[in-house]
GROMACS .gro file of C-alpha atoms in nm:
model
  222
    1UNK     CA    1   0.011   0.013  -0.015
    2UNK     CA    2   0.123   0.343  -0.092
    3UNK     CA    3   0.091   0.580   0.150
    4UNK     CA    4   0.221   0.913   0.046
    5UNK     CA    5   0.391   0.863  -0.292
    6UNK     CA    6   0.625   1.118  -0.189
    7UNK     CA    7   0.737   0.971   0.188
    8UNK     CA    8   0.620   0.696   0.274
    9UNK     CA    9   0.547   0.318   0.143
   10UNK     CA   10   0.425   0.054   0.327
   11UNK     CA   11   0.463  -0.352   0.269
   12UNK     CA   12   0.156  -0.567   0.425
   13UNK     CA   13   0.401  -0.762   0.586
   14UNK     CA   14   0.746  -0.826   0.534
   15UNK     CA   15   0.833  -1.156   0.473
   16UNK     CA   16   1.025  -1.293   0.740
   17UNK     CA   17   0.992  -1.684   0.636
   18UNK     CA   18   1.140  -1.630   0.321
   19UNK     CA   19   1.423  -1.465   0.455
   20UNK     CA   20   1.468  -1.757   0.690
   21UNK     CA   21   1.486  -1.965   0.438
   22UNK     CA   22   1.787  -1.772   0.238
   23UNK     CA   23   1.840  -1.503  -0.022
   24UNK     CA   24   1.760  -1.719  -0.344
   25UNK     CA   25   1.400  -1.836  -0.151
   26UNK     CA   26   1.333  -1.536   0.008
   27UNK     CA   27   1.414  -1.312  -0.326
   28UNK     CA   28   1.164  -1.539  -0.498
   29UNK     CA   29   0.895  -1.503  -0.274
   30UNK     CA   30   0.945  -1.083  -0.193
   31UNK     CA   31   0.668  -0.842  -0.277
   32UNK     CA   32   0.627  -0.789  -0.690
   33UNK     CA   33   0.608  -0.390  -0.641
   34UNK     CA   34   0.723  -0.143  -0.909
   35UNK     CA   35   0.798   0.063  -0.641
   36UNK     CA   36   1.168   0.208  -0.567
   37UNK     CA   37   1.183   0.226  -0.212
   38UNK     CA   38   1.517   0.451  -0.226
   39UNK     CA   39   1.293   0.718  -0.327
   40UNK     CA   40   1.127   0.729   0.034
   41UNK     CA   41   1.184   0.874   0.303
   42UNK     CA   42   0.981   0.579   0.512
   43UNK     CA   43   0.923   0.198   0.442
   44UNK     CA   44   0.718  -0.004   0.693
   45UNK     CA   45   0.785  -0.325   0.765
   46UNK     CA   46   0.532  -0.474   0.974
   47UNK     CA   47   0.704  -0.762   1.119
   48UNK     CA   48   0.485  -1.112   1.238
   49UNK     CA   49   0.635  -1.391   1.409
   50UNK     CA   50   0.603  -1.636   1.724
   51UNK     CA   51   0.184  -1.519   1.708
   52UNK     CA   52   0.367  -1.149   1.788
   53UNK     CA   53   0.342  -0.798   1.598
   54UNK     CA   54   0.602  -0.565   1.572
   55UNK     CA   55   0.729  -0.239   1.316
   56UNK     CA   56   1.065  -0.240   1.126
   57UNK     CA   57   1.047   0.114   0.980
   58UNK     CA   58   1.359   0.229   0.732
   59UNK     CA   59   1.443   0.557   0.756
   60UNK     CA   60   1.591   0.732   0.421
   61UNK     CA   61   1.703   0.448   0.274
   62UNK     CA   62   1.851   0.624  -0.045
   63UNK     CA   63   2.054   0.908   0.179
   64UNK     CA   64   2.371   0.628   0.324
   65UNK     CA   65   2.591   0.738   0.035
   66UNK     CA   66   2.485   1.095   0.060
   67UNK     CA   67   2.680   1.382   0.305
   68UNK     CA   68   2.412   1.587   0.399
   69UNK     CA   69   2.240   1.534   0.763
   70UNK     CA   70   1.973   1.277   0.661
   71UNK     CA   71   1.991   1.024   0.879
   72UNK     CA   72   1.963   0.664   0.719
   73UNK     CA   73   1.876   0.404   0.996
   74UNK     CA   74   1.615   0.138   1.106
   75UNK     CA   75   1.333   0.179   1.382
   76UNK     CA   76   1.250  -0.095   1.583
   77UNK     CA   77   0.882  -0.045   1.736
   78UNK     CA   78   0.758  -0.317   1.945
   79UNK     CA   79   0.539  -0.308   2.253
   80UNK     CA   80   0.643  -0.621   2.364
   81UNK     CA   81   1.005  -0.622   2.305
   82UNK     CA   82   0.957  -0.975   2.220
   83UNK     CA   83   1.127  -0.977   1.860
   84UNK     CA   84   1.534  -0.968   1.821
   85UNK     CA   85   1.561  -0.647   1.625
   86UNK     CA   86   1.921  -0.753   1.548
   87UNK     CA   87   1.811  -1.086   1.348
   88UNK     CA   88   1.573  -0.898   1.170
   89UNK     CA   89   1.734  -0.555   1.093
   90UNK     CA   90   1.939  -0.833   0.911
   91UNK     CA   91   1.725  -0.955   0.691
   92UNK     CA   92   1.649  -0.648   0.638
   93UNK     CA   93   1.976  -0.523   0.554
   94UNK     CA   94   1.969  -0.796   0.273
   95UNK     CA   95   1.645  -0.725   0.174
   96UNK     CA   96   1.771  -0.393   0.064
   97UNK     CA   97   2.094  -0.476  -0.088
   98UNK     CA   98   1.943  -0.725  -0.315
   99UNK     CA   99   1.692  -0.376  -0.404
  100UNK     CA  100   1.968  -0.181  -0.443
  101UNK     CA  101   2.210  -0.387  -0.695
  102UNK     CA  102   1.828  -0.475  -0.886
  103UNK     CA  103   1.748  -0.078  -0.862
  104UNK     CA  104   2.064   0.060  -0.873
  105UNK     CA  105   2.283  -0.140  -1.136
  106UNK     CA  106   2.580  -0.159  -0.919
  107UNK     CA  107   2.859  -0.367  -0.911
  108UNK     CA  108   2.695  -0.739  -0.775
  109UNK     CA  109   2.940  -0.735  -0.528
  110UNK     CA  110   2.874  -0.406  -0.338
  111UNK     CA  111   2.639  -0.434  -0.035
  112UNK     CA  112   2.587  -0.050   0.099
  113UNK     CA  113   2.388  -0.171   0.364
  114UNK     CA  114   2.512  -0.286   0.703
  115UNK     CA  115   2.554  -0.263   1.057
  116UNK     CA  116   2.731   0.079   0.994
  117UNK     CA  117   2.559   0.229   0.758
  118UNK     CA  118   2.217   0.148   0.830
  119UNK     CA  119   2.190   0.065   1.208
  120UNK     CA  120   1.923  -0.046   1.383
  121UNK     CA  121   1.756   0.184   1.720
  122UNK     CA  122   1.456   0.139   1.939
  123UNK     CA  123   1.379   0.436   2.064
  124UNK     CA  124   1.160   0.446   2.387
  125UNK     CA  125   0.787   0.420   2.311
  126UNK     CA  126   0.446   0.320   2.515
  127UNK     CA  127   0.453  -0.009   2.537
  128UNK     CA  128   0.140  -0.303   2.599
  129UNK     CA  129   0.048  -0.403   2.934
  130UNK     CA  130  -0.150  -0.720   2.766
  131UNK     CA  131  -0.112  -0.980   2.551
  132UNK     CA  132  -0.357  -0.894   2.237
  133UNK     CA  133  -0.319  -0.549   2.128
  134UNK     CA  134   0.004  -0.571   1.953
  135UNK     CA  135  -0.123  -0.539   1.628
  136UNK     CA  136  -0.330  -0.198   1.735
  137UNK     CA  137   0.044  -0.093   1.860
  138UNK     CA  138   0.207  -0.127   1.542
  139UNK     CA  139  -0.075   0.071   1.379
  140UNK     CA  140  -0.116   0.320   1.584
  141UNK     CA  141   0.285   0.344   1.539
  142UNK     CA  142   0.253   0.362   1.166
  143UNK     CA  143   0.025   0.617   1.231
  144UNK     CA  144   0.213   0.813   1.469
  145UNK     CA  145   0.513   0.827   1.171
  146UNK     CA  146   0.264   0.896   0.930
  147UNK     CA  147   0.185   1.233   1.166
  148UNK     CA  148   0.512   1.310   1.107
  149UNK     CA  149   0.631   1.240   0.768
  150UNK     CA  150   0.715   1.611   0.642
  151UNK     CA  151   0.972   1.584   0.952
  152UNK     CA  152   1.331   1.492   0.829
  153UNK     CA  153   1.492   1.266   1.073
  154UNK     CA  154   1.844   1.399   1.137
  155UNK     CA  155   2.195   1.243   1.227
  156UNK     CA  156   2.096   1.550   1.525
  157UNK     CA  157   1.821   1.296   1.613
  158UNK     CA  158   2.069   1.061   1.780
  159UNK     CA  159   2.190   1.320   2.038
  160UNK     CA  160   1.908   1.277   2.247
  161UNK     CA  161   1.818   0.882   2.158
  162UNK     CA  162   1.523   1.019   1.944
  163UNK     CA  163   1.349   1.145   2.277
  164UNK     CA  164   1.224   1.468   2.073
  165UNK     CA  165   1.168   1.311   1.735
  166UNK     CA  166   0.951   1.055   1.893
  167UNK     CA  167   0.952   0.953   2.286
  168UNK     CA  168   0.825   1.286   2.336
  169UNK     CA  169   0.680   1.392   2.061
  170UNK     CA  170   0.288   1.444   2.060
  171UNK     CA  171   0.269   1.179   1.777
  172UNK     CA  172   0.332   0.926   2.073
  173UNK     CA  173   0.159   1.042   2.342
  174UNK     CA  174  -0.103   0.768   2.415
  175UNK     CA  175  -0.182   0.485   2.617
  176UNK     CA  176  -0.420   0.193   2.722
  177UNK     CA  177  -0.728   0.361   2.685
  178UNK     CA  178  -0.642   0.533   2.361
  179UNK     CA  179  -0.541   0.156   2.192
  180UNK     CA  180  -0.854   0.021   2.334
  181UNK     CA  181  -1.058   0.289   2.168
  182UNK     CA  182  -0.882   0.222   1.848
  183UNK     CA  183  -0.945  -0.133   1.857
  184UNK     CA  184  -1.320  -0.053   1.896
  185UNK     CA  185  -1.316   0.167   1.622
  186UNK     CA  186  -1.101  -0.060   1.342
  187UNK     CA  187  -1.309  -0.350   1.499
  188UNK     CA  188  -1.656  -0.136   1.367
  189UNK     CA  189  -1.426  -0.011   1.063
  190UNK     CA  190  -1.363  -0.418   0.934
  191UNK     CA  191  -1.733  -0.497   0.994
  192UNK     CA  192  -1.835  -0.217   0.778
  193UNK     CA  193  -1.619  -0.273   0.532
  194UNK     CA  194  -1.667  -0.661   0.557
  195UNK     CA  195  -2.086  -0.640   0.480
  196UNK     CA  196  -2.026  -0.419   0.193
  197UNK     CA  197  -1.754  -0.668   0.093
  198UNK     CA  198  -2.052  -0.938   0.093
  199UNK     CA  199  -2.299  -0.685  -0.087
  200UNK     CA  200  -2.098  -0.597  -0.374
  201UNK     CA  201  -1.968  -0.977  -0.428
  202UNK     CA  202  -2.329  -1.093  -0.389
  203UNK     CA  203  -2.403  -0.830  -0.638
  204UNK     CA  204  -2.096  -0.964  -0.893
  205UNK     CA  205  -2.242  -1.286  -0.853
  206UNK     CA  206  -2.586  -1.229  -0.988
  207UNK     CA  207  -2.414  -1.032  -1.242
  208UNK     CA  208  -2.244  -1.305  -1.379
  209UNK     CA  209  -2.528  -1.577  -1.331
  210UNK     CA  210  -2.738  -1.309  -1.552
  211UNK     CA  211  -2.500  -1.286  -1.810
  212UNK     CA  212  -2.472  -1.672  -1.831
  213UNK     CA  213  -2.867  -1.674  -1.842
  214UNK     CA  214  -2.825  -1.455  -2.163
  215UNK     CA  215  -2.534  -1.625  -2.338
  216UNK     CA  216  -2.747  -1.925  -2.269
  217UNK     CA  217  -3.088  -1.870  -2.459
  218UNK     CA  218  -2.886  -1.691  -2.764
  219UNK     CA  219  -2.696  -2.019  -2.807
  220UNK     CA  220  -2.984  -2.224  -2.817
  221UNK     CA  221  -3.127  -1.986  -3.100
  222UNK     CA  222  -2.830  -2.029  -3.316
   0.00000   0.00000   0.00000
């Protein structure tokens, strides 16, 4: 899903199982998207593993070779701190290196994304106090960053460990009461979308049946 053509791209989910199997299998199963992630300021990768969701965000992937002040890094937002950020960030860098070779057409041996050029950080964020709202937290984290899409993450943000950029920003000031409200809103929205979808599918089925009946009558006349 393209959230904003200039700033953000979001995958439905990161293909972690393929990444675990190795580069060949993973790249074969990667999303077939005509998207250049290196032109995006933020790339959202929802992570699902061991019945838990977290959010991996690639920041300024196209700026790793630039001398400016823009910061290239991976932000790892996990409401339970259950996922291993180091392991998952390695899979993300492997994927970025593949995309770099595919899109930039560089030396096949070149792998510009590593621990130094694309470090991973886990800023202090609101955490959940139950065992079932991780998916809602992922949505809320993504929304918070979306609201800050016009703000550039720079090397200066490292000085205070993203306190001003994320931890103390108004967009990340929420608690479990807000999460509960958001969960209800998402549930209501999905129920409405599901009902509309069922109506649409039923209508399409009736139209196909009607077209089939008309075609049968035409064939009999012939």
